[in-house]
mmCIF file of C-alpha atoms in Angstrom:
data_model
loop_
_atom_site.group_PDB
_atom_site.id
_atom_site.type_symbol
_atom_site.label_atom_id
_atom_site.label_comp_id
_atom_site.label_asym_id
_atom_site.label_seq_id
_atom_site.Cartn_x
_atom_site.Cartn_y
_atom_site.Cartn_z
ATOM 1 C CA UNK A 1 -0.091 -0.139 0.126
ATOM 2 C CA UNK A 2 1.401 3.408 -0.864
ATOM 3 C CA UNK A 3 0.508 5.934 1.458
ATOM 4 C CA UNK A 4 0.046 9.531 0.316
ATOM 5 C CA UNK A 5 -0.104 12.886 2.506
ATOM 6 C CA UNK A 6 -1.583 15.887 0.899
ATOM 7 C CA UNK A 7 -0.185 19.630 1.944
ATOM 8 C CA UNK A 8 -2.949 22.161 1.545
ATOM 9 C CA UNK A 9 -3.469 25.732 3.108
ATOM 10 C CA UNK A 10 -6.894 26.737 1.748
ATOM 11 C CA UNK A 11 -10.168 25.547 0.357
ATOM 12 C CA UNK A 12 -8.986 22.064 -0.488
ATOM 13 C CA UNK A 13 -10.840 21.308 -3.528
ATOM 14 C CA UNK A 14 -7.861 19.587 -5.355
ATOM 15 C CA UNK A 15 -7.442 17.683 -2.050
ATOM 16 C CA UNK A 16 -10.715 16.274 -2.026
ATOM 17 C CA UNK A 17 -10.873 15.325 -5.659
ATOM 18 C CA UNK A 18 -7.453 13.418 -4.886
ATOM 19 C CA UNK A 19 -9.001 11.550 -1.700
ATOM 20 C CA UNK A 20 -12.235 10.944 -3.691
ATOM 21 C CA UNK A 21 -10.003 9.436 -6.733
ATOM 22 C CA UNK A 22 -8.055 7.062 -4.401
ATOM 23 C CA UNK A 23 -11.111 6.122 -2.147
ATOM 24 C CA UNK A 24 -11.368 2.468 -3.534
ATOM 25 C CA UNK A 25 -7.796 1.680 -4.676
ATOM 26 C CA UNK A 26 -6.195 -1.049 -3.044
ATOM 27 C CA UNK A 27 -2.795 0.096 -3.988
ATOM 28 C CA UNK A 28 -3.066 3.808 -2.626
ATOM 29 C CA UNK A 29 -4.238 5.572 0.330
ATOM 30 C CA UNK A 30 -4.581 9.088 1.152
ATOM 31 C CA UNK A 31 -3.519 8.531 5.007
ATOM 32 C CA UNK A 32 -3.117 12.026 6.085
ATOM 33 C CA UNK A 33 -4.093 16.003 4.949
ATOM 34 C CA UNK A 34 -1.448 18.295 6.564
ATOM 35 C CA UNK A 35 -2.028 22.027 6.727
ATOM 36 C CA UNK A 36 -0.619 25.191 8.447
ATOM 37 C CA UNK A 37 -3.831 26.732 8.474
ATOM 38 C CA UNK A 38 -6.184 25.721 11.291
ATOM 39 C CA UNK A 39 -9.107 27.499 9.561
ATOM 40 C CA UNK A 40 -8.530 26.188 6.146
ATOM 41 C CA UNK A 41 -11.655 24.435 4.761
ATOM 42 C CA UNK A 42 -9.417 21.400 3.364
ATOM 43 C CA UNK A 43 -9.775 20.156 7.168
ATOM 44 C CA UNK A 44 -13.592 19.694 7.043
ATOM 45 C CA UNK A 45 -13.187 18.453 3.444
ATOM 46 C CA UNK A 46 -10.719 15.586 4.836
ATOM 47 C CA UNK A 47 -12.971 14.912 7.749
ATOM 48 C CA UNK A 48 -16.072 14.559 5.332
ATOM 49 C CA UNK A 49 -14.147 11.742 3.566
ATOM 50 C CA UNK A 50 -12.509 9.889 6.840
ATOM 51 C CA UNK A 51 -8.921 11.373 6.240
ATOM 52 C CA UNK A 52 -7.213 12.252 9.229
ATOM 53 C CA UNK A 53 -5.685 15.893 9.383
ATOM 54 C CA UNK A 54 -2.600 17.276 11.061
ATOM 55 C CA UNK A 55 -2.174 20.855 11.858
ATOM 56 C CA UNK A 56 1.033 22.387 12.468
ATOM 57 C CA UNK A 57 2.615 25.888 12.915
ATOM 58 C CA UNK A 58 4.884 27.491 10.279
ATOM 59 C CA UNK A 59 8.042 27.268 12.568
ATOM 60 C CA UNK A 60 7.286 23.366 13.234
ATOM 61 C CA UNK A 61 7.649 22.772 9.493
ATOM 62 C CA UNK A 62 10.868 24.701 9.031
ATOM 63 C CA UNK A 63 12.616 24.700 12.375
ATOM 64 C CA UNK A 64 11.969 21.052 13.899
ATOM 65 C CA UNK A 65 11.304 17.467 12.950
ATOM 66 C CA UNK A 66 7.677 17.688 14.313
ATOM 67 C CA UNK A 67 6.042 17.556 10.682
ATOM 68 C CA UNK A 68 8.809 14.876 9.149
ATOM 69 C CA UNK A 69 8.274 12.694 12.622
ATOM 70 C CA UNK A 70 4.453 12.739 11.703
ATOM 71 C CA UNK A 71 5.212 11.760 7.996
ATOM 72 C CA UNK A 72 7.340 8.760 9.284
ATOM 73 C CA UNK A 73 4.878 7.875 11.837
ATOM 74 C CA UNK A 74 2.328 7.564 9.326
ATOM 75 C CA UNK A 75 4.373 5.464 7.052
ATOM 76 C CA UNK A 76 4.141 7.854 4.224
ATOM 77 C CA UNK A 77 5.514 7.395 0.967
ATOM 78 C CA UNK A 78 4.524 10.244 -1.274
ATOM 79 C CA UNK A 79 3.661 13.987 -0.654
ATOM 80 C CA UNK A 80 1.455 16.092 -2.918
ATOM 81 C CA UNK A 81 1.165 19.661 -2.536
ATOM 82 C CA UNK A 82 -2.237 21.018 -3.407
ATOM 83 C CA UNK A 83 -2.457 24.712 -2.767
ATOM 84 C CA UNK A 84 0.034 24.696 0.089
ATOM 85 C CA UNK A 85 1.601 28.090 0.424
ATOM 86 C CA UNK A 86 4.910 27.175 2.369
ATOM 87 C CA UNK A 87 8.250 26.093 1.051
ATOM 88 C CA UNK A 88 8.983 22.640 2.073
ATOM 89 C CA UNK A 89 12.106 22.508 3.920
ATOM 90 C CA UNK A 90 15.380 20.584 2.735
ATOM 91 C CA UNK A 91 15.329 17.932 5.862
ATOM 92 C CA UNK A 92 11.665 16.816 4.365
ATOM 93 C CA UNK A 93 12.924 17.014 0.580
ATOM 94 C CA UNK A 94 15.827 15.064 1.380
ATOM 95 C CA UNK A 95 13.920 12.324 3.146
ATOM 96 C CA UNK A 96 11.571 12.038 0.323
ATOM 97 C CA UNK A 97 13.875 12.432 -2.983
ATOM 98 C CA UNK A 98 11.655 12.720 -6.125
ATOM 99 C CA UNK A 99 8.626 11.964 -3.974
ATOM 100 C CA UNK A 100 7.167 15.327 -3.680
ATOM 101 C CA UNK A 101 5.065 17.257 -6.185
ATOM 102 C CA UNK A 102 3.022 20.160 -6.703
ATOM 103 C CA UNK A 103 0.890 21.607 -9.003
ATOM 104 C CA UNK A 104 1.031 25.105 -10.473
ATOM 105 C CA UNK A 105 -1.833 27.111 -12.387
ATOM 106 C CA UNK A 106 0.399 28.103 -15.228
ATOM 107 C CA UNK A 107 2.949 26.799 -17.607
ATOM 108 C CA UNK A 108 6.099 27.288 -15.830
ATOM 109 C CA UNK A 109 8.476 28.622 -15.850
ATOM 110 C CA UNK A 110 6.289 31.580 -16.522
ATOM 111 C CA UNK A 111 4.304 32.938 -13.640
ATOM 112 C CA UNK A 112 6.075 31.123 -10.925
ATOM 113 C CA UNK A 113 7.767 32.066 -7.935
ATOM 114 C CA UNK A 114 6.746 33.343 -4.284
ATOM 115 C CA UNK A 115 3.431 35.117 -4.259
ATOM 116 C CA UNK A 116 2.157 33.457 -7.642
ATOM 117 C CA UNK A 117 -0.709 31.301 -6.653
ATOM 118 C CA UNK A 118 -4.508 31.256 -7.398
ATOM 119 C CA UNK A 119 -5.994 34.340 -8.833
ATOM 120 C CA UNK A 120 -2.553 36.306 -8.773
ATOM 121 C CA UNK A 121 -1.541 33.833 -11.780
ATOM 122 C CA UNK A 122 -4.609 34.296 -13.452
ATOM 123 C CA UNK A 123 -4.562 37.924 -13.359
ATOM 124 C CA UNK A 124 -0.732 37.885 -14.633
ATOM 125 C CA UNK A 125 -1.671 35.824 -17.605
ATOM 126 C CA UNK A 126 -4.445 38.264 -18.582
ATOM 127 C CA UNK A 127 -2.411 41.485 -18.085
ATOM 128 C CA UNK A 128 0.474 39.849 -20.115
ATOM 129 C CA UNK A 129 -2.156 39.065 -23.077
ATOM 130 C CA UNK A 130 -0.982 35.675 -23.036
ATOM 131 C CA UNK A 131 -3.207 33.282 -25.825
ATOM 132 C CA UNK A 132 -2.870 30.332 -23.515
ATOM 133 C CA UNK A 133 -2.226 29.049 -19.993
ATOM 134 C CA UNK A 134 -2.513 25.441 -18.465
ATOM 135 C CA UNK A 135 -1.135 23.573 -15.443
ATOM 136 C CA UNK A 136 2.177 22.251 -14.735
ATOM 137 C CA UNK A 137 2.868 19.201 -12.469
ATOM 138 C CA UNK A 138 6.447 19.496 -11.109
ATOM 139 C CA UNK A 139 8.786 17.828 -8.332
ATOM 140 C CA UNK A 140 9.285 20.144 -5.537
ATOM 141 C CA UNK A 141 12.983 21.384 -4.548
ATOM 142 C CA UNK A 142 13.779 24.067 -2.145
ATOM 143 C CA UNK A 143 12.548 26.854 -4.475
ATOM 144 C CA UNK A 144 9.005 27.905 -5.258
ATOM 145 C CA UNK A 145 7.984 26.339 -8.366
ATOM 146 C CA UNK A 146 11.738 25.536 -9.840
ATOM 147 C CA UNK A 147 11.328 21.682 -9.460
ATOM 148 C CA UNK A 148 11.714 19.624 -12.641
ATOM 149 C CA UNK A 149 8.672 19.514 -14.796
ATOM 150 C CA UNK A 150 6.582 16.269 -15.085
ATOM 151 C CA UNK A 151 3.703 17.170 -17.055
ATOM 152 C CA UNK A 152 1.953 20.235 -18.715
ATOM 153 C CA UNK A 153 -1.019 20.588 -20.602
ATOM 154 C CA UNK A 154 -2.297 23.911 -22.038
ATOM 155 C CA UNK A 155 -5.714 25.615 -22.719
ATOM 156 C CA UNK A 156 -6.564 28.767 -24.754
ATOM 157 C CA UNK A 157 -6.945 32.319 -23.273
ATOM 158 C CA UNK A 158 -8.928 35.190 -24.835
ATOM 159 C CA UNK A 159 -7.517 38.284 -22.699
ATOM 160 C CA UNK A 160 -10.030 40.629 -24.502
ATOM 161 C CA UNK A 161 -13.017 38.642 -23.420
ATOM 162 C CA UNK A 162 -12.045 35.856 -20.432
ATOM 163 C CA UNK A 163 -12.247 37.161 -16.914
ATOM 164 C CA UNK A 164 -9.975 36.209 -14.086
ATOM 165 C CA UNK A 165 -12.736 33.639 -12.780
ATOM 166 C CA UNK A 166 -12.997 32.201 -16.565
ATOM 167 C CA UNK A 167 -9.094 31.404 -16.447
ATOM 168 C CA UNK A 168 -9.581 29.973 -13.288
ATOM 169 C CA UNK A 169 -12.355 27.606 -14.256
ATOM 170 C CA UNK A 170 -10.469 26.330 -17.132
ATOM 171 C CA UNK A 171 -7.379 25.817 -15.198
ATOM 172 C CA UNK A 172 -9.414 24.224 -12.286
ATOM 173 C CA UNK A 173 -10.843 21.483 -14.732
ATOM 174 C CA UNK A 174 -7.431 20.356 -15.857
ATOM 175 C CA UNK A 175 -6.442 20.375 -12.525
ATOM 176 C CA UNK A 176 -9.056 17.890 -11.302
ATOM 177 C CA UNK A 177 -8.763 15.604 -14.385
ATOM 178 C CA UNK A 178 -5.011 15.212 -14.622
ATOM 179 C CA UNK A 179 -3.398 15.853 -11.198
ATOM 180 C CA UNK A 180 -4.706 12.470 -9.586
ATOM 181 C CA UNK A 181 -3.993 10.448 -12.900
ATOM 182 C CA UNK A 182 -0.258 11.954 -12.841
ATOM 183 C CA UNK A 183 -0.021 11.096 -9.125
ATOM 184 C CA UNK A 184 -1.278 7.415 -10.043
ATOM 185 C CA UNK A 185 1.331 7.054 -12.652
ATOM 186 C CA UNK A 186 4.096 8.328 -10.550
ATOM 187 C CA UNK A 187 3.145 6.195 -7.589
ATOM 188 C CA UNK A 188 2.834 2.823 -10.180
ATOM 189 C CA UNK A 189 6.562 3.827 -11.038
ATOM 190 C CA UNK A 190 7.299 4.036 -7.392
ATOM 191 C CA UNK A 191 5.919 0.707 -6.324
ATOM 192 C CA UNK A 192 7.626 -0.849 -9.378
ATOM 193 C CA UNK A 193 11.144 0.265 -8.025
ATOM 194 C CA UNK A 194 10.192 -0.555 -4.453
ATOM 195 C CA UNK A 195 9.519 -4.237 -5.288
ATOM 196 C CA UNK A 196 12.822 -4.828 -7.335
#
């Protein structure tokens, strides 16, 4: 059984979608939802789907082994970021080499980095009159949005007619459709390596 921890800071629609996707999968379990935000809606979403949550403070992520110890205790194999706003510290990255991934609501390397999340990204796409945007799924390293790209898919943007909401909706559809599938593909590869 591969165990996933999802890190999320906010609403949690992607986290909920991933939990539902793997609900009846005998090889994969979303064992834990981790958040730095005690008011995040993702906590209730996880609870509604009988998934445990772990709430921690920003300092506990970066300045101690509390979060890593919790991941070890839950025998986590793979970490998925889904709207998580903090940098993952090197101690966790080193413990999970090429086993931490993130999704970004633009075609990296464009519109990545600190502060580039959610509507900030979509606004930048429209402001710069881009004709396309999409999603990027990438490995996580010590810098925002700079890990190796695993998967990208594009959709058209019409800067003269599309609102930020329109762009967000197009991107969300891609997130819900492709993120769980890419996670599953990566876990299948990981499982094959583990069994060798």
